[in-house]
């Protein structure tokens, strides 16, 4: 009886390891590689998730245009469907557009088939701007073996980050904290969000972006898109 219980526990642990921890370990390896690539090439990558936001994204595009830099936008399909013209503006400005699913489901909390379907639906909605094998970032940074396999099947690179700016934290940090983190390691891939929220959060995103770009100028970092950093180049939808 004890042997059976032990065997069941071991096989349940092995299943959990494969289902959740397998993708997590792959993520850790990718993050370490990103950190090395940033430090070696003295790169700063600005990434914005969950948009577009009808108010914040145009302001952000103005800021990026004024500084003549390109960023990477991981769009949520449902918001892109609401604001296709803003997505056109992001594309026209030469930024990289990538997939962040349709409904922003957390793969750890959704049924496996729903998590996989959310990825396909996101690519479907974004097909005007993102190719089938365009870059992907999982909502909440969570993947299971099922969603990982779905992304792997379409040969889409997964775009992780190395610095979370904290604009979705319950309490906003100092907007300079991502700059300090980037200075410590010589660049980085910064995660921010451009969906519309309270005004102070929009201001935080714009302020953090400005401070990061100022620091890049002082430190001599090159601003790249995530695709450029990962050596895949920016893929555009045909
Ligand atoms: Zn997200």
Coordinates of C-alpha atoms and ligand atoms in Angstrom, one line a residue:
X1 CA 0.0 0.0 0.0
X2 CA 2.8 2.4 1.0
X3 CA 4.7 1.3 -2.1
X4 CA 1.6 2.1 -4.3
X5 CA 1.1 5.5 -2.7
X6 CA 4.8 6.3 -3.1
X7 CA 4.7 5.2 -6.8
X8 CA 1.6 7.4 -7.4
X9 CA 3.3 10.3 -5.6
X10 CA 6.4 9.9 -7.7
X11 CA 4.5 9.6 -11.0
X12 CA 2.3 12.7 -10.1
X13 CA 5.5 14.6 -9.3
X14 CA 7.1 13.6 -12.5
X15 CA 4.0 14.7 -14.4
X16 CA 3.9 18.1 -12.6
X17 CA 7.6 18.5 -13.3
X18 CA 7.1 17.9 -17.1
X19 CA 3.9 19.9 -17.3
X20 CA 4.9 23.1 -15.4
X21 CA 8.6 22.9 -14.5
X22 CA 9.8 21.8 -17.9
X23 CA 8.7 25.1 -19.6
X24 CA 9.9 27.0 -16.5
X25 CA 13.4 25.6 -16.8
X26 CA 13.4 26.4 -20.5
X27 CA 12.5 29.9 -19.6
X28 CA 15.3 30.2 -17.1
X29 CA 17.8 29.1 -19.7
X30 CA 16.4 31.6 -22.2
X31 CA 16.5 34.4 -19.7
X32 CA 20.1 33.7 -18.9
X33 CA 21.0 33.8 -22.6
X34 CA 19.1 37.1 -23.1
X35 CA 21.1 38.6 -20.2
X36 CA 24.3 37.5 -21.7
X37 CA 23.3 38.7 -25.2
X38 CA 22.4 42.1 -23.8
X39 CA 25.7 42.5 -21.8
X40 CA 27.8 41.2 -24.7
X41 CA 26.2 43.5 -27.3
X42 CA 25.4 46.4 -24.9
X43 CA 21.8 46.3 -25.8
X44 CA 18.6 47.6 -24.4
X45 CA 15.3 46.2 -25.6
X46 CA 12.0 47.9 -24.8
X47 CA 9.0 45.6 -24.8
X48 CA 5.4 46.6 -24.2
X49 CA 2.7 44.0 -23.5
X50 CA -1.1 43.7 -23.4
X51 CA -1.8 46.7 -25.8
X52 CA -2.7 48.5 -27.8
X53 CA -4.2 51.1 -25.5
X54 CA -6.3 53.8 -27.3
X55 CA -4.7 56.6 -25.1
X56 CA -1.3 55.3 -24.0
X57 CA 0.0 53.6 -27.2
X58 CA -0.2 56.8 -29.4
X59 CA 1.6 58.8 -26.7
X60 CA 4.2 56.1 -26.5
X61 CA 4.6 56.0 -30.2
X62 CA 5.2 59.8 -30.2
X63 CA 7.9 59.4 -27.6
X64 CA 9.7 56.5 -29.4
X65 CA 9.5 58.5 -32.7
X66 CA 11.0 61.6 -31.1
X67 CA 13.9 59.4 -29.9
X68 CA 14.1 57.6 -33.2
X69 CA 14.1 54.1 -31.6
X70 CA 12.2 50.8 -32.3
X71 CA 10.5 48.7 -29.6
X72 CA 8.7 45.3 -29.5
X73 CA 4.9 45.2 -28.9
X74 CA 3.4 42.0 -27.6
X75 CA -0.3 42.6 -28.5
X76 CA -3.3 41.1 -27.0
X77 CA -5.6 39.9 -29.9
X78 CA -8.8 41.3 -28.4
X79 CA -7.3 44.8 -28.0
X80 CA -5.8 44.7 -31.5
X81 CA -9.2 43.9 -32.9
X82 CA -10.6 46.9 -31.0
X83 CA -7.9 49.3 -32.3
X84 CA -6.6 48.0 -35.6
X85 CA -5.6 51.5 -36.7
X86 CA -3.3 51.9 -33.8
X87 CA -1.7 48.6 -34.7
X88 CA -1.2 49.9 -38.2
X89 CA 0.6 52.9 -36.7
X90 CA 2.8 50.7 -34.6
X91 CA 3.7 48.7 -37.8
X92 CA 4.2 51.8 -39.9
X93 CA 6.6 53.3 -37.4
X94 CA 8.8 50.2 -37.9
X95 CA 8.3 48.6 -34.5
X96 CA 8.3 44.8 -34.0
X97 CA 4.8 43.3 -33.4
X98 CA 4.4 40.0 -31.7
X99 CA 1.7 37.7 -30.3
X100 CA 0.5 37.7 -26.7
X101 CA -2.6 35.5 -27.3
X102 CA -6.1 36.5 -28.0
X103 CA -7.7 36.7 -24.5
X104 CA -4.6 36.8 -22.3
X105 CA -5.4 33.5 -20.6
X106 CA -3.0 32.3 -17.8
X107 CA -2.0 28.9 -19.1
X108 CA -1.6 27.6 -15.5
X109 CA -5.3 28.4 -14.8
X110 CA -6.9 27.5 -18.1
X111 CA -7.8 24.1 -19.4
X112 CA -4.9 22.9 -21.7
X113 CA -7.0 23.1 -24.9
X114 CA -8.2 26.6 -24.0
X115 CA -4.7 27.8 -23.5
X116 CA -3.6 26.3 -26.8
X117 CA -6.7 27.7 -28.6
X118 CA -6.0 31.2 -27.1
X119 CA -2.6 31.2 -28.8
X120 CA -4.0 30.2 -32.2
X121 CA -6.8 32.8 -31.9
X122 CA -4.2 35.5 -31.1
X123 CA -2.1 34.7 -34.2
X124 CA -5.3 34.6 -36.2
X125 CA -6.4 38.0 -35.1
X126 CA -2.9 39.4 -35.5
X127 CA -2.3 37.8 -38.9
X128 CA -2.2 41.1 -40.7
X129 CA 0.9 42.1 -38.7
X130 CA 2.4 38.9 -37.3
X131 CA 3.4 35.9 -39.3
X132 CA 2.5 32.3 -38.2
X133 CA 6.0 31.9 -36.7
X134 CA 6.2 35.4 -35.4
X135 CA 7.5 35.9 -31.8
X136 CA 5.3 34.9 -28.9
X137 CA 5.2 35.9 -25.2
X138 CA 3.0 34.0 -22.8
X139 CA 0.5 36.0 -20.6
X140 CA 1.8 36.2 -17.0
X141 CA 4.9 34.4 -18.2
X142 CA 3.2 31.1 -17.6
X143 CA 3.4 28.1 -20.0
X144 CA 2.5 24.4 -19.7
X145 CA 3.9 21.6 -21.8
X146 CA 0.8 22.0 -24.0
X147 CA 1.2 25.7 -24.7
X148 CA 4.9 25.3 -25.0
X149 CA 4.5 22.5 -27.6
X150 CA 1.9 24.6 -29.5
X151 CA 4.4 27.5 -29.8
X152 CA 7.2 25.1 -30.7
X153 CA 5.1 23.5 -33.4
X154 CA 4.7 26.8 -35.2
X155 CA 8.4 27.4 -34.7
X156 CA 7.8 30.8 -33.1
X157 CA 10.5 32.1 -30.9
X158 CA 9.5 32.9 -27.3
X159 CA 10.4 36.4 -26.2
X160 CA 11.1 36.5 -22.5
X161 CA 12.4 39.5 -20.6
X162 CA 15.1 40.2 -18.0
X163 CA 13.8 43.3 -16.2
X164 CA 10.2 43.8 -15.1
X165 CA 9.7 47.6 -14.7
X166 CA 6.8 47.0 -12.2
X167 CA 4.1 49.0 -13.9
X168 CA 1.5 46.3 -13.1
X169 CA 2.6 46.0 -9.5
X170 CA 0.0 46.8 -6.9
X171 CA 2.3 49.6 -5.6
X172 CA 4.3 51.4 -8.3
X173 CA 8.1 51.3 -7.7
X174 CA 10.4 54.2 -8.4
X175 CA 10.4 54.7 -12.1
X176 CA 14.2 54.7 -12.0
X177 CA 14.4 51.2 -10.6
X178 CA 14.5 49.5 -14.1
X179 CA 17.3 51.9 -15.0
X180 CA 19.3 50.8 -11.9
X181 CA 18.8 47.2 -12.7
X182 CA 19.9 47.7 -16.3
X183 CA 23.0 49.6 -15.2
X184 CA 24.0 46.8 -12.9
X185 CA 24.1 44.2 -15.7
X186 CA 24.9 46.4 -18.7
X187 CA 21.5 46.5 -20.5
X188 CA 18.5 44.2 -20.6
X189 CA 15.1 43.4 -22.0
X190 CA 12.6 45.5 -20.2
X191 CA 8.9 44.6 -19.7
X192 CA 6.4 47.4 -19.6
X193 CA 2.7 47.5 -20.6
X194 CA 0.8 49.9 -22.9
X195 CA -2.8 49.1 -22.2
X196 CA -4.9 51.9 -20.8
X197 CA -5.1 52.1 -17.0
X198 CA -5.0 54.9 -14.3
X199 CA -3.2 58.1 -15.5
X200 CA -0.4 57.6 -13.0
X201 CA 0.4 54.2 -14.5
X202 CA 0.5 55.6 -18.0
X203 CA 2.8 58.4 -16.8
X204 CA 5.0 55.8 -15.1
X205 CA 5.4 53.9 -18.4
X206 CA 6.3 57.0 -20.3
X207 CA 8.6 58.2 -17.6
X208 CA 10.4 54.8 -17.3
X209 CA 10.8 54.7 -21.1
X210 CA 12.3 58.2 -21.1
X211 CA 14.7 57.4 -18.2
X212 CA 15.8 54.1 -19.9
X213 CA 16.5 55.9 -23.2
X214 CA 18.5 58.6 -21.3
X215 CA 20.5 55.9 -19.6
X216 CA 21.1 54.1 -22.9
X217 CA 22.5 57.3 -24.3
X218 CA 24.8 57.8 -21.3
X219 CA 26.0 54.2 -21.2
X220 CA 26.3 53.7 -25.0
X221 CA 23.7 50.9 -25.2
X222 CA 22.1 50.2 -28.5
X223 CA 18.3 50.1 -28.6
X224 CA 17.2 46.9 -30.4
X225 CA 14.0 45.1 -31.0
X226 CA 13.8 41.7 -29.3
X227 CA 13.9 40.0 -32.7
X228 CA 17.1 41.8 -33.5
X229 CA 18.7 40.8 -30.2
X230 CA 17.7 37.2 -30.6
X231 CA 19.2 37.2 -34.1
X232 CA 16.0 36.3 -35.8
X233 CA 15.5 39.8 -37.3
X234 CA 12.1 41.4 -37.4
X235 CA 9.6 39.2 -39.1
X236 CA 6.8 41.0 -40.8
X237 CA 3.6 39.4 -42.0
X238 CA 3.5 38.9 -45.7
Ligands
LIG1 ZN1 0.4 40.2 -20.6

